[in-house]
Coordinates of C-alpha atoms in Angstrom, one line a residue:
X238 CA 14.5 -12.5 -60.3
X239 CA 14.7 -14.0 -64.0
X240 CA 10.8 -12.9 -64.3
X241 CA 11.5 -9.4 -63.4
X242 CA 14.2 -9.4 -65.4
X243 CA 12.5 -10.1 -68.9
X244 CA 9.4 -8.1 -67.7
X245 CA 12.2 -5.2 -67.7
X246 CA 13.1 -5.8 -71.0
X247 CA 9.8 -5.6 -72.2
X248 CA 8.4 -9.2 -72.5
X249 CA 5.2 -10.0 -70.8
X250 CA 5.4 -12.7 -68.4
X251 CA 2.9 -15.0 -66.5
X252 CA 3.9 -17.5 -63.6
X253 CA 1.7 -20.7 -63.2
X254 CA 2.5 -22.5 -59.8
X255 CA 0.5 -24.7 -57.4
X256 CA -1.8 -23.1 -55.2
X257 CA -0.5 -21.0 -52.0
X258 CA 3.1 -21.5 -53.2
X259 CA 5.5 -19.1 -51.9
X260 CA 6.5 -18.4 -55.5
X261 CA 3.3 -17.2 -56.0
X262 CA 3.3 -14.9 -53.3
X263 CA 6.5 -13.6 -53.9
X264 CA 5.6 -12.9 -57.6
X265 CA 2.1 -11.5 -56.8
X266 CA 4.2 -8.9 -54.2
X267 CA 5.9 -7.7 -57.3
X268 CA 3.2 -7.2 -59.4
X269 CA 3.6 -10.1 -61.7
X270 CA 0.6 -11.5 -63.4
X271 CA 0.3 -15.2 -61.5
X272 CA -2.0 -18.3 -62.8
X273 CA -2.3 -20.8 -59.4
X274 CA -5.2 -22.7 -60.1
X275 CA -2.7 -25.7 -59.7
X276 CA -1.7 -28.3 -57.5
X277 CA 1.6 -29.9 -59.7
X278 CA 1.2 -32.8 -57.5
X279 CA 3.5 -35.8 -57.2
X280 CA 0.4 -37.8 -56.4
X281 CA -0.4 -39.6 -59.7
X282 CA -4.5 -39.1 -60.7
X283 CA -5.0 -39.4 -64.2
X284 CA -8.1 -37.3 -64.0
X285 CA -6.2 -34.8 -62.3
X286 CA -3.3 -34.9 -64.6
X287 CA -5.6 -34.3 -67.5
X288 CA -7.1 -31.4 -66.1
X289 CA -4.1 -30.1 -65.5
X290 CA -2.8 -30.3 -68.8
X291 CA -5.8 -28.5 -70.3
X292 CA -5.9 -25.4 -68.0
X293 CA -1.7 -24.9 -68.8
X294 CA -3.0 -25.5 -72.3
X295 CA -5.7 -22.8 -72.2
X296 CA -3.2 -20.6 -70.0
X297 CA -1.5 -20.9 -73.3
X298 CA -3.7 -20.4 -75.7
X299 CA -5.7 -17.0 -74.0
X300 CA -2.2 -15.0 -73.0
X301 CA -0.7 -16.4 -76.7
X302 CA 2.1 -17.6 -75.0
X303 CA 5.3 -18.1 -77.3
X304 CA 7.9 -19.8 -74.4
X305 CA 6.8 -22.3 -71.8
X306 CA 9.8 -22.3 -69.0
X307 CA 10.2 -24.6 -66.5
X308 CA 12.1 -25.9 -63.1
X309 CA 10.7 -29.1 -62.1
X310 CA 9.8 -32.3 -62.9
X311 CA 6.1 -32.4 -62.3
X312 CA 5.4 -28.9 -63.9
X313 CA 7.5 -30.1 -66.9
X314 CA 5.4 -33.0 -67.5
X315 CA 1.8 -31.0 -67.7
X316 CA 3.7 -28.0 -69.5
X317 CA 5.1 -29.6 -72.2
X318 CA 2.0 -32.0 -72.6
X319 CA -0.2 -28.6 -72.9
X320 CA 2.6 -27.5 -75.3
X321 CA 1.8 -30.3 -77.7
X322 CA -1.4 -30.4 -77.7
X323 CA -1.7 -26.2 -78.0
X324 CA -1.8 -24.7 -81.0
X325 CA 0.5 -21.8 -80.7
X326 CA 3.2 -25.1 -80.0
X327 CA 5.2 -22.8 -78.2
X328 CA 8.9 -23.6 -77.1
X329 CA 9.4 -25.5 -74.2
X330 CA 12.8 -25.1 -71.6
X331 CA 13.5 -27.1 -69.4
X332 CA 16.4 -25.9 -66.5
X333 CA 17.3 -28.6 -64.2
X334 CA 18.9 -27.1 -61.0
X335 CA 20.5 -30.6 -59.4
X336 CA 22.5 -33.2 -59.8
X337 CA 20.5 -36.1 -58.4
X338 CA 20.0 -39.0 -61.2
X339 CA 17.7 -38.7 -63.6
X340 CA 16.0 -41.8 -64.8
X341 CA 16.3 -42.9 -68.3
X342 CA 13.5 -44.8 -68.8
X343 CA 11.1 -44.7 -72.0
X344 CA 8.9 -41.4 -70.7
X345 CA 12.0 -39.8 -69.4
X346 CA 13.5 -40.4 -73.0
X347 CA 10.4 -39.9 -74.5
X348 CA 10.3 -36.1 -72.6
X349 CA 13.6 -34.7 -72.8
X350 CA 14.2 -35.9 -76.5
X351 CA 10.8 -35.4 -78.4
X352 CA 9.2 -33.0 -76.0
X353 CA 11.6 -30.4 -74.5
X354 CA 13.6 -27.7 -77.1
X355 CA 16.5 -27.0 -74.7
X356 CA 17.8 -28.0 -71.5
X357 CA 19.3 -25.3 -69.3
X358 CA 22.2 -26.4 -67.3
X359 CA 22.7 -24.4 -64.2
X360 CA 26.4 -25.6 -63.7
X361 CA 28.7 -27.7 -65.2
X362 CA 28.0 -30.9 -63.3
X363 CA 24.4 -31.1 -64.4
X364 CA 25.9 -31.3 -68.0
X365 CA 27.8 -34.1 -66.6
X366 CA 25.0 -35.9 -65.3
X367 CA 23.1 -35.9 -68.9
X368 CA 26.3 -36.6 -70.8
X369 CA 26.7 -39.9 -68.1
X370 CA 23.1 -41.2 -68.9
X371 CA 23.0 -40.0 -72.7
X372 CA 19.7 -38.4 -72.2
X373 CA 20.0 -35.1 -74.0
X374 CA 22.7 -34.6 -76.3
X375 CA 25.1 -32.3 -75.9
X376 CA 24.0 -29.7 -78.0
X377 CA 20.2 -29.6 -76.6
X378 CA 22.0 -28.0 -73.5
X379 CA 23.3 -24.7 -72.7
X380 CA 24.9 -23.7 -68.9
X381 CA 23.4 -20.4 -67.9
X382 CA 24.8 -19.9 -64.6
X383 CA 21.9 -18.8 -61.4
X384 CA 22.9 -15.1 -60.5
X385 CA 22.6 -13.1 -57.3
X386 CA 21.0 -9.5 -56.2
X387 CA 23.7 -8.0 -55.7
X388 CA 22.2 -5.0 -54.5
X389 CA 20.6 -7.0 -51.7
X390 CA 23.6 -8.6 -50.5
X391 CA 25.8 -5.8 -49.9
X392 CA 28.9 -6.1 -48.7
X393 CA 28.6 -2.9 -46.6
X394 CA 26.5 -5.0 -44.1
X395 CA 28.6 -5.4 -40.7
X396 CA 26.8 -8.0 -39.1
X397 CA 26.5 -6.4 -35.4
X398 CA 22.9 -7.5 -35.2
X399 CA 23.1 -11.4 -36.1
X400 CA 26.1 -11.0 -33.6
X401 CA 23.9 -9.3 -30.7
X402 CA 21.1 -11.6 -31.3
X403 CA 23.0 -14.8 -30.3
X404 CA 25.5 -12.4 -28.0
X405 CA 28.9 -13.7 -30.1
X406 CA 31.4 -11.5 -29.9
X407 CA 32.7 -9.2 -32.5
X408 CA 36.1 -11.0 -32.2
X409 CA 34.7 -14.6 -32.0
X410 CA 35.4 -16.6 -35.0
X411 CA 32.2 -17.3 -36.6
X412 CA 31.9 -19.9 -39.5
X413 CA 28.4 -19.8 -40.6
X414 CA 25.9 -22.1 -43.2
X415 CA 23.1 -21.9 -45.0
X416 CA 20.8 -24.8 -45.8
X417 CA 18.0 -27.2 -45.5
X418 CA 18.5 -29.5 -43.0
X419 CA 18.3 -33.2 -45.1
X420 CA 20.6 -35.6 -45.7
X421 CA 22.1 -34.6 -48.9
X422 CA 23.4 -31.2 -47.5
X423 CA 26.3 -33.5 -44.9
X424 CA 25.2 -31.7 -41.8
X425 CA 27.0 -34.3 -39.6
X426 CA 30.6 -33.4 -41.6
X427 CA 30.0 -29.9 -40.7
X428 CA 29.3 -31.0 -36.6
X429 CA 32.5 -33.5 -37.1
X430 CA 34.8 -30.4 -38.9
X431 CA 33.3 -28.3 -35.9
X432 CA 34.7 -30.5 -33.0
X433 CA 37.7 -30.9 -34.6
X434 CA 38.3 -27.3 -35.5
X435 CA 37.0 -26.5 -31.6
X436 CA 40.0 -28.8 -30.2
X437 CA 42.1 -26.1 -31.6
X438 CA 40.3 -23.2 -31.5
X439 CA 37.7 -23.3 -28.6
X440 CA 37.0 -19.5 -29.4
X441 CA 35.5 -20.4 -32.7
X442 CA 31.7 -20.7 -33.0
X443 CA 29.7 -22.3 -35.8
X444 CA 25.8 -21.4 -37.0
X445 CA 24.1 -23.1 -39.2
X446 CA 20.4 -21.4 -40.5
X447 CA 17.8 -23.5 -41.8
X448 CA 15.0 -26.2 -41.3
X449 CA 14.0 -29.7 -42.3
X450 CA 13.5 -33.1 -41.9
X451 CA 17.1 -33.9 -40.1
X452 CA 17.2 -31.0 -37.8
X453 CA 16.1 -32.7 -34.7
X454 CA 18.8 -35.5 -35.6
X455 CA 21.0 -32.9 -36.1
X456 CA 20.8 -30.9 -32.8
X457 CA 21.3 -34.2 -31.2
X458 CA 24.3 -35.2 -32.6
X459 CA 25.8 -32.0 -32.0
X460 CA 24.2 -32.9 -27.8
X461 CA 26.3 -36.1 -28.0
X462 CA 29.6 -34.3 -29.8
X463 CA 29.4 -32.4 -26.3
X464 CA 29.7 -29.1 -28.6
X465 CA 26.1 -27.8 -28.2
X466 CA 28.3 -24.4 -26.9
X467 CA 29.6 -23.9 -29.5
X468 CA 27.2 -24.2 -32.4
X469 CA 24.3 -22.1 -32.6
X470 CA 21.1 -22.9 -34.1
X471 CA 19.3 -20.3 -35.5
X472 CA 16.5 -21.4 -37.1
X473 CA 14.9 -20.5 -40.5
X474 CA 16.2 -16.7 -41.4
X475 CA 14.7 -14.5 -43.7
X476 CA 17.5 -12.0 -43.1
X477 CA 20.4 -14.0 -44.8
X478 CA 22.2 -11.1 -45.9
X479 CA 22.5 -10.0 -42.2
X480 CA 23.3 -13.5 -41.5
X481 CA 26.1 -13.7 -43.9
X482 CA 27.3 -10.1 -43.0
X483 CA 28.1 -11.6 -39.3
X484 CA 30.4 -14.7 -40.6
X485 CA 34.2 -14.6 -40.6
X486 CA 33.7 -17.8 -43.3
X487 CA 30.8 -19.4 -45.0
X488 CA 31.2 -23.3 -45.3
X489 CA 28.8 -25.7 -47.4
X490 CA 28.8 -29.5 -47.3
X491 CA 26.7 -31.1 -49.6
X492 CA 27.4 -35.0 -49.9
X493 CA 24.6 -35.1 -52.8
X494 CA 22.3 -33.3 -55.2
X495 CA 24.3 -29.8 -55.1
X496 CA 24.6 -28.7 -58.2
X497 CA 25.9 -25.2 -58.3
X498 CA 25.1 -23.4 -54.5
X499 CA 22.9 -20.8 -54.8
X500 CA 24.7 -19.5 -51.0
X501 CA 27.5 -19.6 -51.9
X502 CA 27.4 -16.9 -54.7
X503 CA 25.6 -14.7 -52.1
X504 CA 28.3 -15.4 -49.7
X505 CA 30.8 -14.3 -51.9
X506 CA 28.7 -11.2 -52.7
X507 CA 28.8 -10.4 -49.2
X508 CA 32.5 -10.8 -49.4
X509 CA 33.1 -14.1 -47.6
X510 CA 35.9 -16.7 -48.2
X511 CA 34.0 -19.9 -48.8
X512 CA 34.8 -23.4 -47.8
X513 CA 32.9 -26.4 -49.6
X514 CA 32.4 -29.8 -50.6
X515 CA 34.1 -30.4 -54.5
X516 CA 30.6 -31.7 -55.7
X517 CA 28.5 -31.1 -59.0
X518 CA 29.2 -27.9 -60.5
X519 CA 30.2 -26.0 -56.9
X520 CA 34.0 -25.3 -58.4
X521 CA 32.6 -23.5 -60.7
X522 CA 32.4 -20.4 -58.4
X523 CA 34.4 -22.1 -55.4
X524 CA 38.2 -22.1 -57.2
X525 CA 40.1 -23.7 -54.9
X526 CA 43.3 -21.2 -53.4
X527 CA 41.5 -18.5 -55.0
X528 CA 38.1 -17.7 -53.7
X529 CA 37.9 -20.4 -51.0
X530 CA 38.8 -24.1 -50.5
X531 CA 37.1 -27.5 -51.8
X532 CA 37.4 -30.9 -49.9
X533 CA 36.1 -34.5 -50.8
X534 CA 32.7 -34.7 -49.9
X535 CA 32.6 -36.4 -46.8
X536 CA 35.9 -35.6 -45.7
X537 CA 35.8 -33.6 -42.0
X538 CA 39.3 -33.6 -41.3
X539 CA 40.1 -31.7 -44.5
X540 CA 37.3 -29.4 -44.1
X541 CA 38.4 -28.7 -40.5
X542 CA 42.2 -28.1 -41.5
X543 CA 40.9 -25.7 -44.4
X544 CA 38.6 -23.8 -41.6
X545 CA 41.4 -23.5 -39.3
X546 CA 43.9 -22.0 -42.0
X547 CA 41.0 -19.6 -42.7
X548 CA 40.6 -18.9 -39.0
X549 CA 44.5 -18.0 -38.1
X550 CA 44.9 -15.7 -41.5
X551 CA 42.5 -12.8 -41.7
X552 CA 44.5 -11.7 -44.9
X553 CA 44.0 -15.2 -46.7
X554 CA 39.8 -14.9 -46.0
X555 CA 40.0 -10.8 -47.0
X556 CA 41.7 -11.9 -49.8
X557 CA 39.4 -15.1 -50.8
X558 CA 36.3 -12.6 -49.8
X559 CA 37.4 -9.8 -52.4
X560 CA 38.1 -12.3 -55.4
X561 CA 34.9 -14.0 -54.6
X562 CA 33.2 -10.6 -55.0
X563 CA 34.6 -9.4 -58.0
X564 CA 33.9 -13.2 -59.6
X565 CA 30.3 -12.5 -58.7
X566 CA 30.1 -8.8 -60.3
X567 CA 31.7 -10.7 -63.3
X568 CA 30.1 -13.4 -63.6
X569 CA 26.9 -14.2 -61.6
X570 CA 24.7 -11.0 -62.2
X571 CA 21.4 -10.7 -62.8
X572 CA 21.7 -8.8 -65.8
X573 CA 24.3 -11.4 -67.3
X574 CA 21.4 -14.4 -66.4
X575 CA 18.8 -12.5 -68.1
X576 CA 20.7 -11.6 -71.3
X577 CA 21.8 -15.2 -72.1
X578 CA 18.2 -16.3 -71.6
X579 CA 16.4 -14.2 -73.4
X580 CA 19.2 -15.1 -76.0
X581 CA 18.3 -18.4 -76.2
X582 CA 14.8 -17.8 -76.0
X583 CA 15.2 -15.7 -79.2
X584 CA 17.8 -18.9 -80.7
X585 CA 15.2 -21.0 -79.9
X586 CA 12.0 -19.4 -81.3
X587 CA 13.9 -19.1 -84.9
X588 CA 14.6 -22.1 -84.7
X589 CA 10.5 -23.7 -84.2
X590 CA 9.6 -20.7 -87.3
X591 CA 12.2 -22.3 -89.2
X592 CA 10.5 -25.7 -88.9
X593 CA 7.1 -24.2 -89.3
X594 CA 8.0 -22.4 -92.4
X595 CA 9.5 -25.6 -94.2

């Protein structure tokens, strides 16, 4: 979305990524020049890590590239090695999308402090978790918040056909999430919140969308709960704004890692009142008694009192779905993620002629 973004303002943009990546796939469906004669693999090979270093150098070097951005921690490794030892020395960014420790040992220190122009904050708790471990200062970083399409996730959507599909009723209570099924993202909270929640409301039904490592463990906890009729699993959706469209409330419950919650801005460009764990940078669109409610990570019983109050008032979640919208038009466009990046970008290039020129 950023990519098509700057390629609209009229900057040419390449995207290096490992080999059959989906990235790759979505970009080359776009039309966006692609370079995927990589693996970026967590495997260390010193052989391999050289040679990947030269072809991101030489990817450099032949497409006179003046900004090298990146979103991981393998890729940032090899690109900002090819930066140094390429002779344009383009700009390097970093943007760090989580809030899972970062090591601060002496390559780690080495990288972010000698290596890397800017860090790009997606949220306000990633800033936290580099002003906790003192690895970038404060002014190497600069929050650009992610963005949604809001043209995709329209609010128009009535979500009859998600309905149909699993044959809920269009007067059923529906709370609904979106996620990777691993540890971090609390699945079990939301299975605990649901019998709870179920007690008092054995109309309401819960749907969770995704795949992943703990979904088996999952699903059989939920056997065990004795609630397996009244949560739906649906699997791995490619149609999440029809999937949002059929909720009555979106819920989140990351216990570690979320940063920011990329869902959660779509679900509130769909309209829907949002319920989630207070954790990383999340209140940053999640403003408790105004767009949705926050609970202590971990905590079931508050998330299932919160889902119940949101059950019982339909004027409370209109009026949660409406601000939520409006916050998104606001503040979490596309067009507003663009503009502060290529900002920066521009900051940042001054800033490495200014050094050249001395």
């Amino acid at each position: 979305m950023k990519s098509e973004g700057l390629i609209d303002r009229g900057h040419f943009v390449i995207i290096a990524a490992p080999r059959n990546s989906t990235l790759v796939q979505r970009a080359k469906a776009k039309g966006i020049p692609t370079y995927n004669d990589l693996e970026f693999s967590r495997k260390f090979s010193l052989l391999n890590k050289i040679d990947e270093v030269l072809k991101v150098r030489n990817l450099i070097e032949v497409n006179e590239i003046d900004i090298v951005h990146t979103h991981g921690s393998q890729d940032t490794w090899i690109a900002a090695t090819a930066a140094i030892f390429s002779h344009r020395k383009p700009v390097v960014i970093r943007t760090r999308h989580n809030i899972f420790p970062i090591s601060t040992h002496l390559f780690n220190r080495l990288l972010y402090r000698k290596m890397i122009d800017k860090v790009i904050a997606v949220s306000n708790g990633v800033v936290k978790i580099f002003e906790e471990n003192k690895l970038v200062p404060y002014n190497s970083i600069k929050i650009i918040p992610s963005s949604v399409e809001i043209e995709k996730f329209s609010a128009m959507e009535n979500g009859t056909e998600i309905r149909e599909e699993f044959s809920i009723g269009m007067d059923t209570p529906l709370i609904g999430m979106v996620g990777r099924f691993a540890r971090e993202k609390g699945h079990e909270v939301l299975l605990s919140a649901a019998k709870a929640v179920i007690s008092k409301r054995p109309d309401a039904k819960f749907i969770l969308a995704g795949e992943g490592p703990e979904e088996e463990n999952i699903k059989k906890k939920a056997i065990q709960m004795n609630i397996t009729n009244s949560v739906i699993f649906a699997g791995f959706r490619t149609d999440i704004p029809k999937f949002l469209a059929a909720l009555d409330i979106f819920v989140l419950t990351p216990v570690a890692g979320e940063s920011l919650g990329t869902a959660i801005l779509e679900a509130f460009a769909m309209k829907k009142p949002v319920v989630s764990s207070d954790l990383g940078g999340i209140n940053t669109s999640v403003r408790h008694g105004k767009t949705g409610f926050l609970f202590e990570p971990g905590d079931s019983d508050e998330l299932a009192k919160r889902l119940i109050e949101l059950i019982e008032d339909s004027s409370l979640r209109k009026r949660f779905g409406e601000a939520g919208r409006k916050m998104i038009e606001e503040e979490f466009t596309k067009e507003r993620m663009v503009a502060l990046t290529e900002e920066l970008y521009f900051e940042e290039l001054e800033k490495k002629k200014t050094k050249t020129d001395k």
